[in-house]
PDB file of C-alpha atoms in Angstrom:
ATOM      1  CA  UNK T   8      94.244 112.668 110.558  1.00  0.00           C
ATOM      2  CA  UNK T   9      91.411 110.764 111.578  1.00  0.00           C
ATOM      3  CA  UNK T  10      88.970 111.946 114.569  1.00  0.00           C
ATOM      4  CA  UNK T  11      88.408 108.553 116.049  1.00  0.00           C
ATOM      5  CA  UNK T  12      92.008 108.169 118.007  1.00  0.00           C
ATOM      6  CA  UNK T  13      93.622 104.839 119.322  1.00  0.00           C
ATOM      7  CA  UNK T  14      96.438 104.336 121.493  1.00  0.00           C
ATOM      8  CA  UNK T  15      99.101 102.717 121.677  1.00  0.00           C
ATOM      9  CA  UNK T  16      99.687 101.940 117.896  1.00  0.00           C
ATOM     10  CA  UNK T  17     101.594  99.193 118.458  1.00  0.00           C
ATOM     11  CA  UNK T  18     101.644  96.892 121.446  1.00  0.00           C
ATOM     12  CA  UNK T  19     103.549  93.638 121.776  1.00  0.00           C
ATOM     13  CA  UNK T  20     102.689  91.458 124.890  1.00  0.00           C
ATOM     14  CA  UNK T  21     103.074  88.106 126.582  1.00  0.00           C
ATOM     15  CA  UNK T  22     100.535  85.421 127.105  1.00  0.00           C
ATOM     16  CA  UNK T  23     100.436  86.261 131.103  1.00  0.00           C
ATOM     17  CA  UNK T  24     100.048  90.362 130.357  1.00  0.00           C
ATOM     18  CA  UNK T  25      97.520  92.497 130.756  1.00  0.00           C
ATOM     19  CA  UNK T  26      97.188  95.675 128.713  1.00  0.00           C
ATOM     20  CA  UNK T  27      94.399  98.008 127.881  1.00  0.00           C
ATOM     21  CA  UNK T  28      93.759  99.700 124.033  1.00  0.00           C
ATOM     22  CA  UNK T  29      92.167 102.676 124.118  1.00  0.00           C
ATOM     23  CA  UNK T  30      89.471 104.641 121.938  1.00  0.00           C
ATOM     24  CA  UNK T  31      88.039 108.372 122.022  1.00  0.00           C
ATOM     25  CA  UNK T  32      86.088 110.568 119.783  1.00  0.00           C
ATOM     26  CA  UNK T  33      85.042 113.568 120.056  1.00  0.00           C
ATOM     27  CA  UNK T  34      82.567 113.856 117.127  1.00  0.00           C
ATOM     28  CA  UNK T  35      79.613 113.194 119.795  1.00  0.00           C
ATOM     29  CA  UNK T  36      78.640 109.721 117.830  1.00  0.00           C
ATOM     30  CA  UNK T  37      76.785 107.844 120.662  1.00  0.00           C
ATOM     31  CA  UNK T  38      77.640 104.102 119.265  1.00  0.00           C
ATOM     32  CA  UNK T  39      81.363 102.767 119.488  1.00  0.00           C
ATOM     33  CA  UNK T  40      82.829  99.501 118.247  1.00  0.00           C
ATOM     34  CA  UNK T  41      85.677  97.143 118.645  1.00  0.00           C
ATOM     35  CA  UNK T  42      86.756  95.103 115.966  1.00  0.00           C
ATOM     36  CA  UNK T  43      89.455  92.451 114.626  1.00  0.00           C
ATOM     37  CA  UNK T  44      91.119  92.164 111.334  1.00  0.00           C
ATOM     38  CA  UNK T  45      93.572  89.675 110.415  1.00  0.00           C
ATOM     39  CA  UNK T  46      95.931  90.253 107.372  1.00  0.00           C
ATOM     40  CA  UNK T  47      94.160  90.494 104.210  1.00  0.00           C
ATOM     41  CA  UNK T  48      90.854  90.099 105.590  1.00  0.00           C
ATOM     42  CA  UNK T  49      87.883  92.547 106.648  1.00  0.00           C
ATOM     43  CA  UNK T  50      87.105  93.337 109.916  1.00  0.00           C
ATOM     44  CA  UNK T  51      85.244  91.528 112.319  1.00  0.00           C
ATOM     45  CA  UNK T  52      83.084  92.950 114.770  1.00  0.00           C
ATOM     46  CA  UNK T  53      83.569  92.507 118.476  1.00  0.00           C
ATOM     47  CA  UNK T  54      81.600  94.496 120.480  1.00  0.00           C
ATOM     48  CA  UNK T  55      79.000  97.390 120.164  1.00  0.00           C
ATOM     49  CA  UNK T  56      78.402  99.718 122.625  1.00  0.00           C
ATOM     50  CA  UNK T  57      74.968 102.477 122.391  1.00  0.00           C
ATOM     51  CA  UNK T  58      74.738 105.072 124.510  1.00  0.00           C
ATOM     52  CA  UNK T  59      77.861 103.749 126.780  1.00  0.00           C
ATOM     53  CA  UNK T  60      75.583 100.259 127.027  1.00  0.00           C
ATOM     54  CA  UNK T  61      77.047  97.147 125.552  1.00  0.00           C
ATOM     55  CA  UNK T  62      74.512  96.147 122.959  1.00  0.00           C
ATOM     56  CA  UNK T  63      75.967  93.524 120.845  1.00  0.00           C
ATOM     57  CA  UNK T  64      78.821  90.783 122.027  1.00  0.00           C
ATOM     58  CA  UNK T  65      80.012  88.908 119.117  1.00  0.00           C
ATOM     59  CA  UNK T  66      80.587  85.677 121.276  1.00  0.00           C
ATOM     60  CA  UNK T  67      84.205  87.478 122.155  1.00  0.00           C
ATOM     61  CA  UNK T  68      86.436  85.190 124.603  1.00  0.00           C
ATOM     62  CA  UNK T  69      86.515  86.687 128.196  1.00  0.00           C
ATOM     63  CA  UNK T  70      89.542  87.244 127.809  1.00  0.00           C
ATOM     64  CA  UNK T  71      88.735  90.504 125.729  1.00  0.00           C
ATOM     65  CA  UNK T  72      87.213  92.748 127.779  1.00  0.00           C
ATOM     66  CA  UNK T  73      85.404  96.196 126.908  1.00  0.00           C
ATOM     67  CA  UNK T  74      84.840  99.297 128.794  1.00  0.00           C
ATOM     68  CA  UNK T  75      82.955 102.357 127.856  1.00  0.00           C
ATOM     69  CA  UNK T  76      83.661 105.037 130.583  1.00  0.00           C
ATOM     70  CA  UNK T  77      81.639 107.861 129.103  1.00  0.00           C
ATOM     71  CA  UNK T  78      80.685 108.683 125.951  1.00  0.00           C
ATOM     72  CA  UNK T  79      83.847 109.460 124.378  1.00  0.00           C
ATOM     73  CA  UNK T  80      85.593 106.826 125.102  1.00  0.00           C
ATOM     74  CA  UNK T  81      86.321 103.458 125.154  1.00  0.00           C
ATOM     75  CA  UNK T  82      88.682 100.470 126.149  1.00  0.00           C
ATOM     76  CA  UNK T  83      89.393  96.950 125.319  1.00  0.00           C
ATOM     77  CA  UNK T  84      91.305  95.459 128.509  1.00  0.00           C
ATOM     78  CA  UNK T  85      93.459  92.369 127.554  1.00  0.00           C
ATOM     79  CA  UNK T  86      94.313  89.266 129.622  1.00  0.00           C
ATOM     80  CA  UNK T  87      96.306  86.066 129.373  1.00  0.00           C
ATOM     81  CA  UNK T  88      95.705  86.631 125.457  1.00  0.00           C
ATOM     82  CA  UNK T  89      96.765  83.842 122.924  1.00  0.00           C
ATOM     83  CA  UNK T  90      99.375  84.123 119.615  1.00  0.00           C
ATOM     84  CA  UNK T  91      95.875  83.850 117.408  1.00  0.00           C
ATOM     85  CA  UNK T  92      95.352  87.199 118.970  1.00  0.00           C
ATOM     86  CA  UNK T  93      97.838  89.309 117.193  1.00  0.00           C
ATOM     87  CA  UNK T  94      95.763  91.334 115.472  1.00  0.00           C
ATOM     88  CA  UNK T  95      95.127  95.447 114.186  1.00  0.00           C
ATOM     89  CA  UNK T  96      92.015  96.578 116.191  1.00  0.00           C
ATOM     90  CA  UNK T  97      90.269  99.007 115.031  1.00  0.00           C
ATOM     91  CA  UNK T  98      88.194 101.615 117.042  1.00  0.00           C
ATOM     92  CA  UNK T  99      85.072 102.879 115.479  1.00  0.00           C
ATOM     93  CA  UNK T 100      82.394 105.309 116.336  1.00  0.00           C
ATOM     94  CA  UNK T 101      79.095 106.346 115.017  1.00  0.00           C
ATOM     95  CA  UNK T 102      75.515 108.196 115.073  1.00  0.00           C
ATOM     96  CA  UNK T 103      73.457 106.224 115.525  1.00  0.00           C
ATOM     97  CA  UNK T 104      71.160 106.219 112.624  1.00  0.00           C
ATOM     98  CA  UNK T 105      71.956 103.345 110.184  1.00  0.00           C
ATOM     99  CA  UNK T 106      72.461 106.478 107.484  1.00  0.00           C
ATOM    100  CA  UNK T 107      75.507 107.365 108.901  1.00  0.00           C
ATOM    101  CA  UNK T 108      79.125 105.464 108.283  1.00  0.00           C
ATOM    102  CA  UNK T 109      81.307 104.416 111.106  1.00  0.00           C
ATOM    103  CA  UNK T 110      84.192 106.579 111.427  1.00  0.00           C
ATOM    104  CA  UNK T 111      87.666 104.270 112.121  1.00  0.00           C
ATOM    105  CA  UNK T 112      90.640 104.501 113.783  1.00  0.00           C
ATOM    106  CA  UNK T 113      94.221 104.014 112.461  1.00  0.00           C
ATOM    107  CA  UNK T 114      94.085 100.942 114.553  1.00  0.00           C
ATOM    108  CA  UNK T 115      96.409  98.995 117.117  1.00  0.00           C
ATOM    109  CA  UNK T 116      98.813  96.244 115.988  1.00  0.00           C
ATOM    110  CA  UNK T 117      98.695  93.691 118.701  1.00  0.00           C
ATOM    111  CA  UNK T 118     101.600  91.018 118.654  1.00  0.00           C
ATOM    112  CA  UNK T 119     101.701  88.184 121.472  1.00  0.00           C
ATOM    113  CA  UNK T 120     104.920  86.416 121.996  1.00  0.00           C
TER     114      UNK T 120
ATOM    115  CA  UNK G  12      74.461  83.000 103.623  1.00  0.00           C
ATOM    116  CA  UNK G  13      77.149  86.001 102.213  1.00  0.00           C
ATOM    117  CA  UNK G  14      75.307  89.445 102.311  1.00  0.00           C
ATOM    118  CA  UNK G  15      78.503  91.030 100.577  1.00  0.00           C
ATOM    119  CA  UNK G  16      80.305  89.535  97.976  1.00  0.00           C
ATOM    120  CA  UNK G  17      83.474  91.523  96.011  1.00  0.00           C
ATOM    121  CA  UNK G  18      84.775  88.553  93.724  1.00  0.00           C
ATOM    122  CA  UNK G  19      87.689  90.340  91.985  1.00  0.00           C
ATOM    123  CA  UNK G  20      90.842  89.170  92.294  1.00  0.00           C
ATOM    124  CA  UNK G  21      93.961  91.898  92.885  1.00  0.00           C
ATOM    125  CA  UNK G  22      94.047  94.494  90.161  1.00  0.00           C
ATOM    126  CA  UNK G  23      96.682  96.757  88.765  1.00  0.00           C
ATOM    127  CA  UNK G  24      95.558 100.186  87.060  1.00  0.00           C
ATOM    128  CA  UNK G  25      97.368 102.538  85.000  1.00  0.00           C
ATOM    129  CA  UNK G  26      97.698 106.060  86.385  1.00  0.00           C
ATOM    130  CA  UNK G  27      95.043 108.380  85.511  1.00  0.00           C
ATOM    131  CA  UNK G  28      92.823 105.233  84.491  1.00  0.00           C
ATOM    132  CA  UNK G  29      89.268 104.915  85.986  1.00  0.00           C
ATOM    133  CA  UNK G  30      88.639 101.736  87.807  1.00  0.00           C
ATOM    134  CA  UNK G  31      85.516 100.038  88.862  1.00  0.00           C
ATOM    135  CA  UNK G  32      85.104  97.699  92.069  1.00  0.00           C
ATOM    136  CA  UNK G  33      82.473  95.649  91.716  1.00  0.00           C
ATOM    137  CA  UNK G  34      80.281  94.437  94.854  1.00  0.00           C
ATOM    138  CA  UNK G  35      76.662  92.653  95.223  1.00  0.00           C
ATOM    139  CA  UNK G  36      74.671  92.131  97.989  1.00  0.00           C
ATOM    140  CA  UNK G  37      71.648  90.258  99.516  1.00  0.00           C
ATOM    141  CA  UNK G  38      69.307  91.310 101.517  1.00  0.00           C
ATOM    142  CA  UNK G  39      65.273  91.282 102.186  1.00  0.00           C
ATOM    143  CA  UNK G  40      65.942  94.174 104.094  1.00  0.00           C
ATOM    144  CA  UNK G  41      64.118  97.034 102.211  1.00  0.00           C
ATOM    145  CA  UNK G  42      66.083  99.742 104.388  1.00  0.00           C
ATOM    146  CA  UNK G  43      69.421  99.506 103.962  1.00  0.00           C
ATOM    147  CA  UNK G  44      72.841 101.560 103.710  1.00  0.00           C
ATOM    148  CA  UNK G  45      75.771 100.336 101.818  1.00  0.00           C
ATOM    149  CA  UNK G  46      79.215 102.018 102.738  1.00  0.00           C
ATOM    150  CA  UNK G  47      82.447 101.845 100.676  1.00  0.00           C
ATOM    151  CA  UNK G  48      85.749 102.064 102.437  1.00  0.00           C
ATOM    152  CA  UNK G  49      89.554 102.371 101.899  1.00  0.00           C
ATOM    153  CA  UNK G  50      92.165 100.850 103.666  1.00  0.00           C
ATOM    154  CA  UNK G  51      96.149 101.182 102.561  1.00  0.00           C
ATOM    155  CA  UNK G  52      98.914  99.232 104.038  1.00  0.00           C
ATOM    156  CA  UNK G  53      99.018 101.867 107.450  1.00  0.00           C
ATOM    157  CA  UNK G  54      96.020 100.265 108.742  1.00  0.00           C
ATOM    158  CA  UNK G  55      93.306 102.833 108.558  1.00  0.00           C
ATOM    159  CA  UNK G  56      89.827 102.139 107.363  1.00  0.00           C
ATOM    160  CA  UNK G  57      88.757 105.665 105.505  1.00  0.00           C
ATOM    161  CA  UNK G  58      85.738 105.697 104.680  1.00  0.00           C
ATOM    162  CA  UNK G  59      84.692 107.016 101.026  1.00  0.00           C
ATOM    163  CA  UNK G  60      81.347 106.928  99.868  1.00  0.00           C
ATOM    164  CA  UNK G  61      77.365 106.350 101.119  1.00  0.00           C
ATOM    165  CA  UNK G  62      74.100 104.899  98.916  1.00  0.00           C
ATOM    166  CA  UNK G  63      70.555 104.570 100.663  1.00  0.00           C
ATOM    167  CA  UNK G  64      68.767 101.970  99.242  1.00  0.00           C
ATOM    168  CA  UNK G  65      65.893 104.490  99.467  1.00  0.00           C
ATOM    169  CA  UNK G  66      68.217 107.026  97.055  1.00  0.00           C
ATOM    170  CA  UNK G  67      66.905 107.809  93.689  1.00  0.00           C
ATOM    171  CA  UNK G  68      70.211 109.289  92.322  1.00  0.00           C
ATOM    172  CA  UNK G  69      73.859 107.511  92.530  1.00  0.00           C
ATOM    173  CA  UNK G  70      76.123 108.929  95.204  1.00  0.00           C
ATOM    174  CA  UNK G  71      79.174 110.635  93.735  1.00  0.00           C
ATOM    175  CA  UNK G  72      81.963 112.144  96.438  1.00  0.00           C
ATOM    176  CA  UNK G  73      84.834 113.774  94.429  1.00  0.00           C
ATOM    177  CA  UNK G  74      86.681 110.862  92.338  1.00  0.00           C
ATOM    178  CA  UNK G  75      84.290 108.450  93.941  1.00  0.00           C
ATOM    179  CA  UNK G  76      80.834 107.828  92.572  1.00  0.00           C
ATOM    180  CA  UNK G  77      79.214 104.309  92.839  1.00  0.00           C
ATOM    181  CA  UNK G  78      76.900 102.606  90.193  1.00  0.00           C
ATOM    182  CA  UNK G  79      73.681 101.762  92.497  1.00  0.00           C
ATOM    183  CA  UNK G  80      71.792  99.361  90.393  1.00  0.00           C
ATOM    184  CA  UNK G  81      68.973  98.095  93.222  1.00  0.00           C
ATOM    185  CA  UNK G  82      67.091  95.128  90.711  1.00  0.00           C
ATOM    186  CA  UNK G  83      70.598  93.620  90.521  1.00  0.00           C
ATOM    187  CA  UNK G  84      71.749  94.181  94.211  1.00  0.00           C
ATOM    188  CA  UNK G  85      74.961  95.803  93.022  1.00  0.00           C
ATOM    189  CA  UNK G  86      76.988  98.864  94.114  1.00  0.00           C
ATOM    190  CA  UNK G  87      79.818  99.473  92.119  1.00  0.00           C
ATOM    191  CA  UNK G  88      82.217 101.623  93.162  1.00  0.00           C
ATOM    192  CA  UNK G  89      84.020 103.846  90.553  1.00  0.00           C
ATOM    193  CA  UNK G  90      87.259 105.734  91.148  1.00  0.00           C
ATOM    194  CA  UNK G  91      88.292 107.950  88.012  1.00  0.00           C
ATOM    195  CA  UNK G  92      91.475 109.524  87.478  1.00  0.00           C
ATOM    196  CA  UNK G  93      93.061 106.687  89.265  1.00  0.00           C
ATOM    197  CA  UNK G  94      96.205 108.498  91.796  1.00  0.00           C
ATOM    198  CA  UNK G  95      99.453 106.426  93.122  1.00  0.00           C
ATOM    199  CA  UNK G  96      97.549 107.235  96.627  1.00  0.00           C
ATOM    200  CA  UNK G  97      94.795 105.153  95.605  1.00  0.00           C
ATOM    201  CA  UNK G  98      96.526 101.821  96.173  1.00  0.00           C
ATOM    202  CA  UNK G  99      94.605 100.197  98.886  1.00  0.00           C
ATOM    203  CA  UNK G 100      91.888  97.336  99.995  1.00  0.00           C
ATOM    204  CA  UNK G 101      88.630  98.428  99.211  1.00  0.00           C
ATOM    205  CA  UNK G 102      85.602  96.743 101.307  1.00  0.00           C
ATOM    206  CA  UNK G 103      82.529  97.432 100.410  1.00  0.00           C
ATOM    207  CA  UNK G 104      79.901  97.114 103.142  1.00  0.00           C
ATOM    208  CA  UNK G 105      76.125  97.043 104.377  1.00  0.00           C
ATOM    209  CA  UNK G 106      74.081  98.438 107.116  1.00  0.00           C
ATOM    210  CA  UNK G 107      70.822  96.516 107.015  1.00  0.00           C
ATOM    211  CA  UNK G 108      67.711  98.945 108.849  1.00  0.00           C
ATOM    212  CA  UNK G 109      68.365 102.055 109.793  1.00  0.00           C
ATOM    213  CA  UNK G 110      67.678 102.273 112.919  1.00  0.00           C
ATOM    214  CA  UNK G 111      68.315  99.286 115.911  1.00  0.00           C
ATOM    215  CA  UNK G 112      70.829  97.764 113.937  1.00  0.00           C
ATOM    216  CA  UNK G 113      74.625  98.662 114.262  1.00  0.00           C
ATOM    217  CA  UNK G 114      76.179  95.500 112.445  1.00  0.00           C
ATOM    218  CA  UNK G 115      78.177  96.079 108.704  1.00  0.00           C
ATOM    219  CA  UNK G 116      78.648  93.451 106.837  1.00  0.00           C
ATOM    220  CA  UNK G 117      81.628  93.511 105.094  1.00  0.00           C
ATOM    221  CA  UNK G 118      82.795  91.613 101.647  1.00  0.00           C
ATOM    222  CA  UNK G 119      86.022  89.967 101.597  1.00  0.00           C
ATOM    223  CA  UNK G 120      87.600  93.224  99.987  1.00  0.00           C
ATOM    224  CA  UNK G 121      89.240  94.493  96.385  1.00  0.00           C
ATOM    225  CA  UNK G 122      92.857  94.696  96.421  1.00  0.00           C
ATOM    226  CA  UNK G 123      93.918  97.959  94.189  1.00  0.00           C
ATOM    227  CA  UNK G 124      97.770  98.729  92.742  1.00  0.00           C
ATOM    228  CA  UNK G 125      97.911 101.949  90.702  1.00  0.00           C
ATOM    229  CA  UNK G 126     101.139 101.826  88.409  1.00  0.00           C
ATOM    230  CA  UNK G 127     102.801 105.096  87.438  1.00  0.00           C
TER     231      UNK G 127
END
């Protein structure tokens, strides 16, 4: 089991939805990402949030959206998303201090129709 | 510029076999963290094993150990007594600072098949 945790772990949407993934830890790690992996390929960062303040935007459409509520959790709200979006996003978390790996979730599998 | 390259193509290993995943890097960086990971089919990134660049002695976790060799800017990753539950992607990935920087760069990834 991992201790980063992700729901739902599987969403299929249409273009004109809007849906939220969601992201919590409880391991106290004060950085949390968002990323997007494609079949085969590694994962590609999306956003970085530090102590609940988004530090690094990867040039992510607006139609990805983060929140970070507090520091256990955080969302990625979705709007009028495109097929090229269907996608596993992964959750990760962190210490801070570059020493220290990120710790992943098991992911979402996004389809849109 | 690539900062991580893993060049092998897919590769089948016998049971029991050791297997080595081979992964270079580039950086002018002098702090820096490299981070192996495992991914099977389900999805989940796990990772494995850690090497500072500051580390004088190879990291070894379990059936992992990784063959840090800093002049060449590789960090090999070793599995040993290869198990069915090994089949995965492996990325191999780097941290560059270690502090102020949160971005891993991550190679393109080592597919694995362990045959019974």
């Amino acid at each position: 089991d991992t201790e980063v945790t992700q729901t739902p772990k599987h969403l299929v949407m249409g273009m004109t939805n809007k849906k939220s993934l969601k992201c919590e830890q409880h391991m106290g790690h004060r950085a949390m990402y968002w990323y997007k992996q494609k079949a085969k390929k590694p994962p590609e960062l999306m956003f970085v949030y530090s102590y609940e303040k988004l530090s690094i935007n990867e040039s992510v459409p607006s139609r990805f959206s983060p929140e970070c509520p507090n520091s256990s959790l955080l969302n990625l709200h979705l709007h009028a998303l495109q097929p090229e979006d269907s996608a596993l996003y992964l959750c990760a978390s962190s210490q801070t201090a570059g020493t220290k790996p990120q710790h992943f979730g098991d992911g979402t599998r996004l389809s849109i129709l | 510029a690539q900062k991580i390259t893993q060049t092998q193509p897919g590769m089948f290993v016998q049971e029991k076999e050791a297997v080595t995943l081979d992964c270079t890097y580039d950086t002018s960086d002098p702090s820096y963290g490299l981070f192996w990971y495992k991914q099977p089919s389900s999805g989940e990134m796990i990772f494995l094993i850690y090497q500072g660049s500051y580390d004088q002695q190879n990291a070894t976790e379990g059936r992992y150990s990784l063959n840090f060799q800093k002049a060449r800017k590789s960090a090999n990753l070793v599995i040993s007594a290869s198990q069915l539950g090994d089949s995965a992607m492996y990325f191999c990935a780097m941290r560059e600072g270690f502090y102020g920087n949160n971005r891993l760069a991550f190679g393109k990834g080592n597919q694995v098949v362990v045959i019974p």
